PDB file of C-alpha atoms in Angstrom:
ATOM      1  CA  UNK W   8     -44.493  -7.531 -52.732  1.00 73.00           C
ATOM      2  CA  UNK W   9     -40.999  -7.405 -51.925  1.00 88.00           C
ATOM      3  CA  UNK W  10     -40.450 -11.166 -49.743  1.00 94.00           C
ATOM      4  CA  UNK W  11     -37.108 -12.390 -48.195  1.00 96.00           C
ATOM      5  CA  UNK W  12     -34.946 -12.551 -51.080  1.00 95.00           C
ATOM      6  CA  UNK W  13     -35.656  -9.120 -52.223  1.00 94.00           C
ATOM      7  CA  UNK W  14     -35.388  -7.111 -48.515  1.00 96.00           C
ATOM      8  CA  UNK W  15     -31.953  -8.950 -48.326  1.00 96.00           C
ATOM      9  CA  UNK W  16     -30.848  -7.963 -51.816  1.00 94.00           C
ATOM     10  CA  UNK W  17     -32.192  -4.389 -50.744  1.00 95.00           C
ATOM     11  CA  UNK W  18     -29.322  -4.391 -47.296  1.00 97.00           C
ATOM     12  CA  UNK W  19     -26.625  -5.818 -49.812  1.00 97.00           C
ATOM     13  CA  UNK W  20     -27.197  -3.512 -51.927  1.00 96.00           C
ATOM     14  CA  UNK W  21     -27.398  -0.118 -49.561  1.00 97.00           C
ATOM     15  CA  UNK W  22     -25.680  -1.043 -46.639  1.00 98.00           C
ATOM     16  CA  UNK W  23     -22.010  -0.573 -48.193  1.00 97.00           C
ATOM     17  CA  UNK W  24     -23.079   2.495 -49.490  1.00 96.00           C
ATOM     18  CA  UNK W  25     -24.032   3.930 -46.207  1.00 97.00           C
ATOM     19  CA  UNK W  26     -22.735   2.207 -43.533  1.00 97.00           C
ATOM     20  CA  UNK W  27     -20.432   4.571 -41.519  1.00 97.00           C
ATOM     21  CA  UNK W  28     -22.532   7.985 -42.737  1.00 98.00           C
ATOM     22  CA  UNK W  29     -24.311  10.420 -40.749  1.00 98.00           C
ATOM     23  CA  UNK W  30     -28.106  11.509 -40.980  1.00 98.00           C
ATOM     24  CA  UNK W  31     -27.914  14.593 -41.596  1.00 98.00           C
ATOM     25  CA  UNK W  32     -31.625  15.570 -42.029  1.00 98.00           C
ATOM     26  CA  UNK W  33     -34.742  13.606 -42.526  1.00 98.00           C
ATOM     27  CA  UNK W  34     -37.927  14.749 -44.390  1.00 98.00           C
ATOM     28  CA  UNK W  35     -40.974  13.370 -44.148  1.00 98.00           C
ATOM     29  CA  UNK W  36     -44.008  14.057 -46.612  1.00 97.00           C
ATOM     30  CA  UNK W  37     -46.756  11.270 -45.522  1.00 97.00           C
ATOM     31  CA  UNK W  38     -46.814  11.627 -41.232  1.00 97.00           C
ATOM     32  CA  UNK W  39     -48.956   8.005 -41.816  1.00 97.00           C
ATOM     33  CA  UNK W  40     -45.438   5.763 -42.443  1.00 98.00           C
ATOM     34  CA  UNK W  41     -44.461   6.765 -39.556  1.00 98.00           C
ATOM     35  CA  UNK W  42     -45.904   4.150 -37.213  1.00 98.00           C
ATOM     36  CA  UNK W  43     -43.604   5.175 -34.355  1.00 98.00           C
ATOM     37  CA  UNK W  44     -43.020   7.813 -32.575  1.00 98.00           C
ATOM     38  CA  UNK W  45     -44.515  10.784 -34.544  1.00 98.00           C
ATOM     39  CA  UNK W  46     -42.943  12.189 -37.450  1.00 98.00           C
ATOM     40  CA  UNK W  47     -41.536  15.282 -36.040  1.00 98.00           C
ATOM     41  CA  UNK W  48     -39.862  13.183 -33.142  1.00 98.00           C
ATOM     42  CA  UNK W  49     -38.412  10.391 -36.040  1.00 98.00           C
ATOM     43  CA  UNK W  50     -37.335  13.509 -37.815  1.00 98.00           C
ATOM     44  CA  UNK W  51     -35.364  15.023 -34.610  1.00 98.00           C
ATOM     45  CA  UNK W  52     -34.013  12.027 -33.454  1.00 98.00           C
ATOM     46  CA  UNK W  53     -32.557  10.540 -36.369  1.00 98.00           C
ATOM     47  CA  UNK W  54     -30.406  13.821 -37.730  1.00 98.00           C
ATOM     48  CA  UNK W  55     -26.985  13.314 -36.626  1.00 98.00           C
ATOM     49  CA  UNK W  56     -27.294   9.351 -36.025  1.00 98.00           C
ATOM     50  CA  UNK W  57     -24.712   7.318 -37.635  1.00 98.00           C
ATOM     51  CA  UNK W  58     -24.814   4.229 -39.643  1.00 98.00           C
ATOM     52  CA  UNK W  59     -23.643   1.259 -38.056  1.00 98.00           C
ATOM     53  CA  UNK W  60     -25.042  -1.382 -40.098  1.00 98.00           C
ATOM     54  CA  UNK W  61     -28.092  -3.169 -41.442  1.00 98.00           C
ATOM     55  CA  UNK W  62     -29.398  -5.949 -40.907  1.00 98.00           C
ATOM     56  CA  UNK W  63     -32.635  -7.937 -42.362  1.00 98.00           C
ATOM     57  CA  UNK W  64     -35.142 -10.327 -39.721  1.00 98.00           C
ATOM     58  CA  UNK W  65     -37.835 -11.965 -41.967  1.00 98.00           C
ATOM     59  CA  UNK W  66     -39.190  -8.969 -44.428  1.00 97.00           C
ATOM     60  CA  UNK W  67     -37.977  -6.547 -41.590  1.00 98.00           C
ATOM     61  CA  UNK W  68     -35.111  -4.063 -42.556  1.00 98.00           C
ATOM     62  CA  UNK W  69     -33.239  -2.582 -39.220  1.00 98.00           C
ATOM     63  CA  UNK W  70     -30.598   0.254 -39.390  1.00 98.00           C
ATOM     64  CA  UNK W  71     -28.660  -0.280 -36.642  1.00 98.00           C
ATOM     65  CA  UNK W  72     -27.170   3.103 -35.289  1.00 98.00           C
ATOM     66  CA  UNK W  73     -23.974   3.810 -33.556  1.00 98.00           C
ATOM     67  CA  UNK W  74     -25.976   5.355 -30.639  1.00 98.00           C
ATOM     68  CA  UNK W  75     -27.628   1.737 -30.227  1.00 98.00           C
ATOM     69  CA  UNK W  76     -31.009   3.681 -31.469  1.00 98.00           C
ATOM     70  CA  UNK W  77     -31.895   2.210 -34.284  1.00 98.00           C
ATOM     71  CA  UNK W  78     -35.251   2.046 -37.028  1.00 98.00           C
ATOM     72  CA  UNK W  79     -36.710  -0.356 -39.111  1.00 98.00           C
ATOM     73  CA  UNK W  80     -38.294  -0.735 -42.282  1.00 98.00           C
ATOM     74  CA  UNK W  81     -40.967  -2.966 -43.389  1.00 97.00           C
ATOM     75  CA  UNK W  82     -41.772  -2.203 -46.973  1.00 96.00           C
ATOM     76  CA  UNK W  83     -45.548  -4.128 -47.564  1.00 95.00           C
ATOM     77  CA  UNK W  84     -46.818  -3.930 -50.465  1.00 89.00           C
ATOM     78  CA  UNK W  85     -45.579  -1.936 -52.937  1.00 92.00           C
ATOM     79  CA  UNK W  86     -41.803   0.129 -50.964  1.00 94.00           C
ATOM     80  CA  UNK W  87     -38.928   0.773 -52.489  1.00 94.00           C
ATOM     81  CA  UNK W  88     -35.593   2.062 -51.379  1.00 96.00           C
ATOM     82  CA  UNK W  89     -33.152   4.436 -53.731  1.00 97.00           C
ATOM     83  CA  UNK W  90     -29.983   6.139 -52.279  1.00 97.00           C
ATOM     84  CA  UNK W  91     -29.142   8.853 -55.657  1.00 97.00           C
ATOM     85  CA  UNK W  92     -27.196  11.942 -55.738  1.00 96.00           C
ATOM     86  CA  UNK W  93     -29.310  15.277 -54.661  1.00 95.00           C
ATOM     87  CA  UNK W  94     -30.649  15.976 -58.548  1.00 96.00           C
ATOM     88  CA  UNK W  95     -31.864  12.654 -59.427  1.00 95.00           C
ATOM     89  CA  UNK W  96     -35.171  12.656 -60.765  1.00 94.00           C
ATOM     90  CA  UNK W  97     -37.416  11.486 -58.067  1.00 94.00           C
ATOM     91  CA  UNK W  98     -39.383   8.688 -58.149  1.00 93.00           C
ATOM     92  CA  UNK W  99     -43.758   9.377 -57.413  1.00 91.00           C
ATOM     93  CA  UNK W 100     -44.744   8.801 -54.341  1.00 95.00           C
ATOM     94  CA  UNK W 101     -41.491   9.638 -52.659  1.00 97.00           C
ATOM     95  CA  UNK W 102     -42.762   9.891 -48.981  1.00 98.00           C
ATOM     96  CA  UNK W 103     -39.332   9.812 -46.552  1.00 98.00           C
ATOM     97  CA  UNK W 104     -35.887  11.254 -47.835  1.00 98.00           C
ATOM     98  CA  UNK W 105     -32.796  10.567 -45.446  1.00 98.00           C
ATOM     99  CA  UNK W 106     -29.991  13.090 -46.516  1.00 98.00           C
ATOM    100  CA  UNK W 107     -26.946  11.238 -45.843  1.00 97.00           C
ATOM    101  CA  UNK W 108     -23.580  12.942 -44.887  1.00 95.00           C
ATOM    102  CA  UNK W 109     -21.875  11.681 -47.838  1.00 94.00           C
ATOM    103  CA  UNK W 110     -24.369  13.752 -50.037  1.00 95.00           C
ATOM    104  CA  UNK W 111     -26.507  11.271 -51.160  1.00 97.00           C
ATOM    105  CA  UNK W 112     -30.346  10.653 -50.157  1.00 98.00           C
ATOM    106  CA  UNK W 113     -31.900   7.169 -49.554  1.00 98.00           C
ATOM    107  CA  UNK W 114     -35.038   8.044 -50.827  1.00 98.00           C
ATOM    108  CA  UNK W 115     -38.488   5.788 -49.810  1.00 98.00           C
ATOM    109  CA  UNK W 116     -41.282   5.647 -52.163  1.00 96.00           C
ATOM    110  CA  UNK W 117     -44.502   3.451 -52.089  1.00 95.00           C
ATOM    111  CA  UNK W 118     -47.530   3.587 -54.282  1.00 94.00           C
ATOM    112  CA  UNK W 119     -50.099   2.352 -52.145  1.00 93.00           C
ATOM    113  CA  UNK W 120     -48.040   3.918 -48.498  1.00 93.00           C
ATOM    114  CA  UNK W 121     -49.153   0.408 -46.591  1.00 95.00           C
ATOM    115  CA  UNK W 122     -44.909   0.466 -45.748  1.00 97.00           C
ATOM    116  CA  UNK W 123     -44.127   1.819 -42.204  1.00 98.00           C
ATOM    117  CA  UNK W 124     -40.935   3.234 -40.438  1.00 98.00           C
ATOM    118  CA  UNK W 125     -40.049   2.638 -36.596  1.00 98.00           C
ATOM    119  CA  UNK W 126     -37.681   4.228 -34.355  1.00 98.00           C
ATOM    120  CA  UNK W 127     -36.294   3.076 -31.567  1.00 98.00           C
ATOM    121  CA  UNK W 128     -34.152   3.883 -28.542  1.00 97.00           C
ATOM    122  CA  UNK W 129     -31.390   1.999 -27.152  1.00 96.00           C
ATOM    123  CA  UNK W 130     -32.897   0.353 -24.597  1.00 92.00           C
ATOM    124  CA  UNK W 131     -36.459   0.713 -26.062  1.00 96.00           C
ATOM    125  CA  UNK W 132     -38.728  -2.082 -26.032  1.00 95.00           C
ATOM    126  CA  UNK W 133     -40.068  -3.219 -29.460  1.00 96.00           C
ATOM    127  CA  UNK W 134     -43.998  -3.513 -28.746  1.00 95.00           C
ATOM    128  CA  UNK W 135     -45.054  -1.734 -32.048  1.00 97.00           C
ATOM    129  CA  UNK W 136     -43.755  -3.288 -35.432  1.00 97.00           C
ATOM    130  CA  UNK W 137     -44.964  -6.734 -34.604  1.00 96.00           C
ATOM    131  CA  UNK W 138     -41.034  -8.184 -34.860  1.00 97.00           C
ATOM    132  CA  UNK W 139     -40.823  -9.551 -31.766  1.00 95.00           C
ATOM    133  CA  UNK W 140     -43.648 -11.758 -32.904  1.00 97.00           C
ATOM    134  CA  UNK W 141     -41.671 -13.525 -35.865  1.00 98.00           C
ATOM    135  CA  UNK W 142     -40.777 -17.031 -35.974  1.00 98.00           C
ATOM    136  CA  UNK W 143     -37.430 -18.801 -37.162  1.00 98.00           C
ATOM    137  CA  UNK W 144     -35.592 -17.359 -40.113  1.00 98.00           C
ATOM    138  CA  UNK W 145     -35.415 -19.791 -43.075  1.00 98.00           C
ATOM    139  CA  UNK W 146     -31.588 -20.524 -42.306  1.00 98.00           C
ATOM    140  CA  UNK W 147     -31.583 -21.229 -38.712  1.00 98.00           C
ATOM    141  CA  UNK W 148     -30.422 -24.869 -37.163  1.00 97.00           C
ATOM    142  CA  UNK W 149     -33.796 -24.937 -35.910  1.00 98.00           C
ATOM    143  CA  UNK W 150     -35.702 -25.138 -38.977  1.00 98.00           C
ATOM    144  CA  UNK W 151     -35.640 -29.014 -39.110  1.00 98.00           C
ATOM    145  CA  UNK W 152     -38.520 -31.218 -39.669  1.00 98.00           C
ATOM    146  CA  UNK W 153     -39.568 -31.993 -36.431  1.00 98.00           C
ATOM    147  CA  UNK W 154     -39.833 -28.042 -35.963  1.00 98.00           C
ATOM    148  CA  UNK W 155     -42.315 -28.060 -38.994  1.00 98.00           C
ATOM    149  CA  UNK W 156     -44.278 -30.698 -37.823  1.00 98.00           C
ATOM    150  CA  UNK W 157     -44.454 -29.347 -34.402  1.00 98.00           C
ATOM    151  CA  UNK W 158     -45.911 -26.079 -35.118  1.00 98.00           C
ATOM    152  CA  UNK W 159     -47.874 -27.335 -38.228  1.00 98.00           C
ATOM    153  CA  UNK W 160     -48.745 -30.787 -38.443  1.00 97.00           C
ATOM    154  CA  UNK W 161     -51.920 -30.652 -36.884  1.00 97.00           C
ATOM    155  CA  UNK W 162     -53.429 -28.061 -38.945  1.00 97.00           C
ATOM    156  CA  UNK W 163     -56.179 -28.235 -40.929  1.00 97.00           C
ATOM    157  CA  UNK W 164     -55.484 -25.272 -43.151  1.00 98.00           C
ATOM    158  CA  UNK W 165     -53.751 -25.369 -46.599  1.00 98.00           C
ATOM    159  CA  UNK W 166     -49.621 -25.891 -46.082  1.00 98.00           C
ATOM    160  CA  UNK W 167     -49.390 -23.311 -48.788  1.00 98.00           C
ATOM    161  CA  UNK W 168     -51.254 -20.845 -46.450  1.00 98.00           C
ATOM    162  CA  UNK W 169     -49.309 -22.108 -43.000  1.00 98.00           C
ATOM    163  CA  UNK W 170     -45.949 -21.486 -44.939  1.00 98.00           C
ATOM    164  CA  UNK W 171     -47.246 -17.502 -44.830  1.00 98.00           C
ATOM    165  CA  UNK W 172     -47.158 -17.522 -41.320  1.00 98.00           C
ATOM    166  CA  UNK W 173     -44.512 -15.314 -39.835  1.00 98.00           C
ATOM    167  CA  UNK W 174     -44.783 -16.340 -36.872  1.00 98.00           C
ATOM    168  CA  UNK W 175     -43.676 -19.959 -37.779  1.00 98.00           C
ATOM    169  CA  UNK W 176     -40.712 -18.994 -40.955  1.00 98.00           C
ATOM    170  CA  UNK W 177     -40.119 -15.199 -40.907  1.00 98.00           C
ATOM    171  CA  UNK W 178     -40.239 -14.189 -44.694  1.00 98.00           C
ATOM    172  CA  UNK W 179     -41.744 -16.228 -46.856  1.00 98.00           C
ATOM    173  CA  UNK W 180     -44.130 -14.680 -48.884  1.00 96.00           C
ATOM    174  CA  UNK W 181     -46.661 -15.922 -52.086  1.00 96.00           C
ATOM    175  CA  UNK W 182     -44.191 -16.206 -54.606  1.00 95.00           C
ATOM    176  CA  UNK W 183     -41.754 -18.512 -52.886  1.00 97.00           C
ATOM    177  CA  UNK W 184     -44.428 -20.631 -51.045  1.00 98.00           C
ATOM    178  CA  UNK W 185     -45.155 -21.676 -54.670  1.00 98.00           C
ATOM    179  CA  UNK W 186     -41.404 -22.313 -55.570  1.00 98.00           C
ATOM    180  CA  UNK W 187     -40.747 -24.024 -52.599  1.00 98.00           C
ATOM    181  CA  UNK W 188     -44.229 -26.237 -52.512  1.00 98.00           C
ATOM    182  CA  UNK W 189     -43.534 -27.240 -56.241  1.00 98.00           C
ATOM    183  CA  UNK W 190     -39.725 -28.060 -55.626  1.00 98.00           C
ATOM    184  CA  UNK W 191     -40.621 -30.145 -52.472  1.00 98.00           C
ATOM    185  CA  UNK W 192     -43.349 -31.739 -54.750  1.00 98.00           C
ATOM    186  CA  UNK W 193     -46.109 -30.791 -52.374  1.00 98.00           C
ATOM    187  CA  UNK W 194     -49.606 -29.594 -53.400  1.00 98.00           C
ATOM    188  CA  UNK W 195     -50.361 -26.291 -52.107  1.00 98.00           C
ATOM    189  CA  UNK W 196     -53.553 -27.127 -50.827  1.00 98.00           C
ATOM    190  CA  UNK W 197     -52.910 -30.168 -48.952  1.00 98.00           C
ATOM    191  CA  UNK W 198     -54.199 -29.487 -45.449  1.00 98.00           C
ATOM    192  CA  UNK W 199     -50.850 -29.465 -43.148  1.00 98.00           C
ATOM    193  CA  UNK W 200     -51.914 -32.356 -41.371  1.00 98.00           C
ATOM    194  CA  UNK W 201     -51.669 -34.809 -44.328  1.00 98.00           C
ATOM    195  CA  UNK W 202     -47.937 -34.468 -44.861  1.00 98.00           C
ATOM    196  CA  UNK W 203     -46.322 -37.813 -43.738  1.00 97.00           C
ATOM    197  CA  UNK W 204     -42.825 -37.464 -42.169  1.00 97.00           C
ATOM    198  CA  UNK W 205     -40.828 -37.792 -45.805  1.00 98.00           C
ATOM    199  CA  UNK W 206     -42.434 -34.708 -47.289  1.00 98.00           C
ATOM    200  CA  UNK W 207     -42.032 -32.545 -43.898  1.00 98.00           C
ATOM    201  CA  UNK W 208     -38.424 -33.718 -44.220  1.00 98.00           C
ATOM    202  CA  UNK W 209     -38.365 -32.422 -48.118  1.00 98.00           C
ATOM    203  CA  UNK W 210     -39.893 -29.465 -47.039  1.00 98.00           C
ATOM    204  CA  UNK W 211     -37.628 -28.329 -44.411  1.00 98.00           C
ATOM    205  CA  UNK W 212     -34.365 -29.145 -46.849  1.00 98.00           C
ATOM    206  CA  UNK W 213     -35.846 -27.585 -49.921  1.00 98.00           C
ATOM    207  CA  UNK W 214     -37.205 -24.195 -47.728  1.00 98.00           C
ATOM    208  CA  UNK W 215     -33.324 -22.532 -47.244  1.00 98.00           C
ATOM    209  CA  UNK W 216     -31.759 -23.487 -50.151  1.00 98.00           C
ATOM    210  CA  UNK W 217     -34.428 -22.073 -52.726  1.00 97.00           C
ATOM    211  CA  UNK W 218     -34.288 -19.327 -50.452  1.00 97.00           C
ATOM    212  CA  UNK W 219     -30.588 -19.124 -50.936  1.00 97.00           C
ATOM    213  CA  UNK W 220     -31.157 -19.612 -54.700  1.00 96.00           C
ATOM    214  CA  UNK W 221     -33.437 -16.582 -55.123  1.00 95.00           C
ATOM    215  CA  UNK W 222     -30.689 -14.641 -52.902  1.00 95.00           C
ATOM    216  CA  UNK W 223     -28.092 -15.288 -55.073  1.00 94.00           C
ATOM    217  CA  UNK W 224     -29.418 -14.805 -58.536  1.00 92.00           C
ATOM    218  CA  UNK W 225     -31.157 -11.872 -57.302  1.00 90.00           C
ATOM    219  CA  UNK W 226     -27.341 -10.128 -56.449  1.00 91.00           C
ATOM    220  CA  UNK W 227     -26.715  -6.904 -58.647  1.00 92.00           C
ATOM    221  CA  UNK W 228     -24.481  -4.162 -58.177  1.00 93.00           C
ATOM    222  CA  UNK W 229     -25.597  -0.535 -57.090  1.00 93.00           C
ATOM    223  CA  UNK W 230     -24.990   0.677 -60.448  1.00 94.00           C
ATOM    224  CA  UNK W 231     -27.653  -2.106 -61.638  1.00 92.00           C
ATOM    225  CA  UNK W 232     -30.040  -1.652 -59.094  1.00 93.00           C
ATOM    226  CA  UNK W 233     -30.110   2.286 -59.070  1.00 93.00           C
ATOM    227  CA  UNK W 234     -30.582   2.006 -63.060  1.00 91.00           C
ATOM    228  CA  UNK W 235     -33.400  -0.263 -62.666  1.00 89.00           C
ATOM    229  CA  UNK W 236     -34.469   1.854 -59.817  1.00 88.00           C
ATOM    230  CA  UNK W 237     -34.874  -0.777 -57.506  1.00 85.00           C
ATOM    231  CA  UNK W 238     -37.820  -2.542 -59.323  1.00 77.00           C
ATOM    232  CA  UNK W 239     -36.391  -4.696 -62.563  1.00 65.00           C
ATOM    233  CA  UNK W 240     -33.633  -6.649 -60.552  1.00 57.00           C
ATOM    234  CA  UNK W 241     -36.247  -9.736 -59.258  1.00 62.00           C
ATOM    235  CA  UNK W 242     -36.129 -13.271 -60.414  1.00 62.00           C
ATOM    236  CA  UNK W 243     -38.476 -13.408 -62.854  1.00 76.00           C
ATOM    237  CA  UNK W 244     -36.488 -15.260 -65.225  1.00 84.00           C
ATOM    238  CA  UNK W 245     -36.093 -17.647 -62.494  1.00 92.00           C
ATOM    239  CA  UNK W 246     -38.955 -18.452 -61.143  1.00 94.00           C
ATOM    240  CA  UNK W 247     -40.071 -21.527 -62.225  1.00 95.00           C
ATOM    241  CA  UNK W 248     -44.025 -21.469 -60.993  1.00 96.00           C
ATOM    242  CA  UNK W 249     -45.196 -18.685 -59.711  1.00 94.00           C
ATOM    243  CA  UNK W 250     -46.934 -16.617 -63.014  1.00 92.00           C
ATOM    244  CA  UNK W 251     -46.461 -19.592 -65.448  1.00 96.00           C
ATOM    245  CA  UNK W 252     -49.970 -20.940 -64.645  1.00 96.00           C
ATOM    246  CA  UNK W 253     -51.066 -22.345 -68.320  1.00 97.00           C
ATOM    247  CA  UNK W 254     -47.192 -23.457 -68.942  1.00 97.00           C
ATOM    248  CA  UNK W 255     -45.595 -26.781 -69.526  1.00 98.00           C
ATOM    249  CA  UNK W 256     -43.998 -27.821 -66.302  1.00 98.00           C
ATOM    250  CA  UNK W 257     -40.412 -27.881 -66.515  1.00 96.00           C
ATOM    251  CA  UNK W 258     -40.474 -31.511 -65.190  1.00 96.00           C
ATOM    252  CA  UNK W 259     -43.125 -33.490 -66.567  1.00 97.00           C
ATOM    253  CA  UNK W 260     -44.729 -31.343 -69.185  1.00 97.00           C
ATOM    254  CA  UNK W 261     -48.213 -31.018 -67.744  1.00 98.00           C
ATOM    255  CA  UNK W 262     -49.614 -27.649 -67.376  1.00 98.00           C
ATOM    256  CA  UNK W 263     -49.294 -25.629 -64.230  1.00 98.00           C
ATOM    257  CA  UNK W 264     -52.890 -24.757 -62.919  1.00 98.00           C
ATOM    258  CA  UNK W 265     -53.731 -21.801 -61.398  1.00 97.00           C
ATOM    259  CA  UNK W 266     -55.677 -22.013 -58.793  1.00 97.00           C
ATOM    260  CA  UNK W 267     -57.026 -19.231 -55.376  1.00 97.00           C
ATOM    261  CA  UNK W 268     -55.656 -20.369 -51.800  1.00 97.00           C
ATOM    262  CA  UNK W 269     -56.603 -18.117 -49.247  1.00 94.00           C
ATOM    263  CA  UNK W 270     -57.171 -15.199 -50.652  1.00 94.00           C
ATOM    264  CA  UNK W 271     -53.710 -15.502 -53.133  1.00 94.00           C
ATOM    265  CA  UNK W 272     -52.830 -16.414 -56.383  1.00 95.00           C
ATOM    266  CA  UNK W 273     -51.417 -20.002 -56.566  1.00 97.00           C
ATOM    267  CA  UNK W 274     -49.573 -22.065 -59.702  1.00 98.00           C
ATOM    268  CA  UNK W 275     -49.161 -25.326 -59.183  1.00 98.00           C
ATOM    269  CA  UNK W 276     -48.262 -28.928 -61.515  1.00 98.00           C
ATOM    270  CA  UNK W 277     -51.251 -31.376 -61.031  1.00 97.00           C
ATOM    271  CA  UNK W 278     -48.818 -34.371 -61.873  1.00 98.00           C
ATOM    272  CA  UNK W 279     -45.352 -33.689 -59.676  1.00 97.00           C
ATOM    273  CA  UNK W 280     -47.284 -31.969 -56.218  1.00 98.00           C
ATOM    274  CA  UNK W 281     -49.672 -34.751 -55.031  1.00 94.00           C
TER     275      UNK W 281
END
């Protein structure tokens, strides 16, 4: 599931490439990811919008118009973006193509169609994507400590599951929970309220600059991403927890457990996260 790092790659990535360009026609094949307003109406009101720019909130992407319309983009589970020339073989599952002025199409495709696509008018009020509802981004002045332990610190539930919480950080997802958790030497299932005022500090120092990390070693060029068709370019190689259950840690050389929290998939070292 694409998470923070990856929606933001996503607007470096296409936003130079279309920023500035018209809509000149949309087609959509699945009416279902279009949450809002119908498809024929997203269809009608988006050909001959322009591009003003994009911008990412959380695992959000908006596409800001010059009208002061604008959609946005949330791509769940399994969404991908690809803007190719007209004869590019497409990709299955291709459910929304936007045919760009420039002649190329940013084409959306998702397996399991859980992504959705809103539209919305200039003065429009956002009560359908759920945006409005997000909490701070992982890089604003707010996120301090005492924010954490505001919203969190008297929670019984696992941190690993309260760092999933939009509505607290906006974009965090299961992958980096487990990157962050294991570089701020906290044990995912710690309920929230056991973290003394040290590790909330850790916690809100280490939470934007893995972020930031993942960001920048996830940076490719269009050439890169479009080859890999928007899949391969991830940080795998980077990660240093999450899918290395049954490895040597990197620190201490105990193995990383896996373990279930919440419903998701969690790696964690029994010996550094107490």
């Amino acid at each position: 599931m694409p998470e923070l790092p990856e929606v933001e790659t996503i607007k470096r990535v296409i936003e130079p490439q279309i920023k500035g360009c018209t809509i000149a026609k949309v087609t959509v094949r699945r009416p279902e990811v279009v949450a809002h307003p119908t498809s024929e109406e997203f269809c009608s009101l988006l050909a001959g919008q322009k591009v003003a720019f994009l911008e990412r909130r959380g695992k959000f992407l908006n596409v800001i118009l010059g009208s002061g319309d604008r959609f946005m983009l949330h791509l769940r589970m399994t969404g991908g973006l690809l803007l190719v020339p007209p004869d590019y073989p497409e990709e299955k599952h291709t459910h929304i193509i936007f045919m760009m002025g420039n002649g190329l199409e940013l084409r959306f495709s998702d397996t399991r169609r859980f992504g959705r696509f809103w539209f919305l008018k200039k003065e429009e009020e956002d009560t359908y994507s759920g945006i409005d509802k997000l909490g701070l981004e992982p890089f604003d002045e707010g996120l301090t400590a005492a924010y954490l332990q505001t919203r969190l610190g008297k929670r019984r539930k696992a941190i690993k599951e309260c760092l999933l919480e939009q509505s607290v950080i906006a974009g965090i997802g299961n992958i980096y929970s487990d990157e962050i958790l294991f570089t701020a030497r906290i044990h995912p299932k710690r309920p929230a309220e056991s973290l003394h005022a040290e590790e909330w500090q850790r916690l809100a120092a280490v939470i934007p600059k893995r972020l930031s990390y993942f960001i920048e070693k996830n940076a490719i060029s269009p050439e890169d991403y479009l080859a890999s068709k928007g899949k391969d370019y991830r940080n795998t190689p980077f990660l240093q927890v999450y899918g290395h259950g049954g490895e040597p840690c990197p620190n201490c050389k105990e193995i990383f457990r896996r373990t279930v929290i919440g419903g998701r998939s969690s790696v964690f070292c029994p010996s550094c996260q107490l």
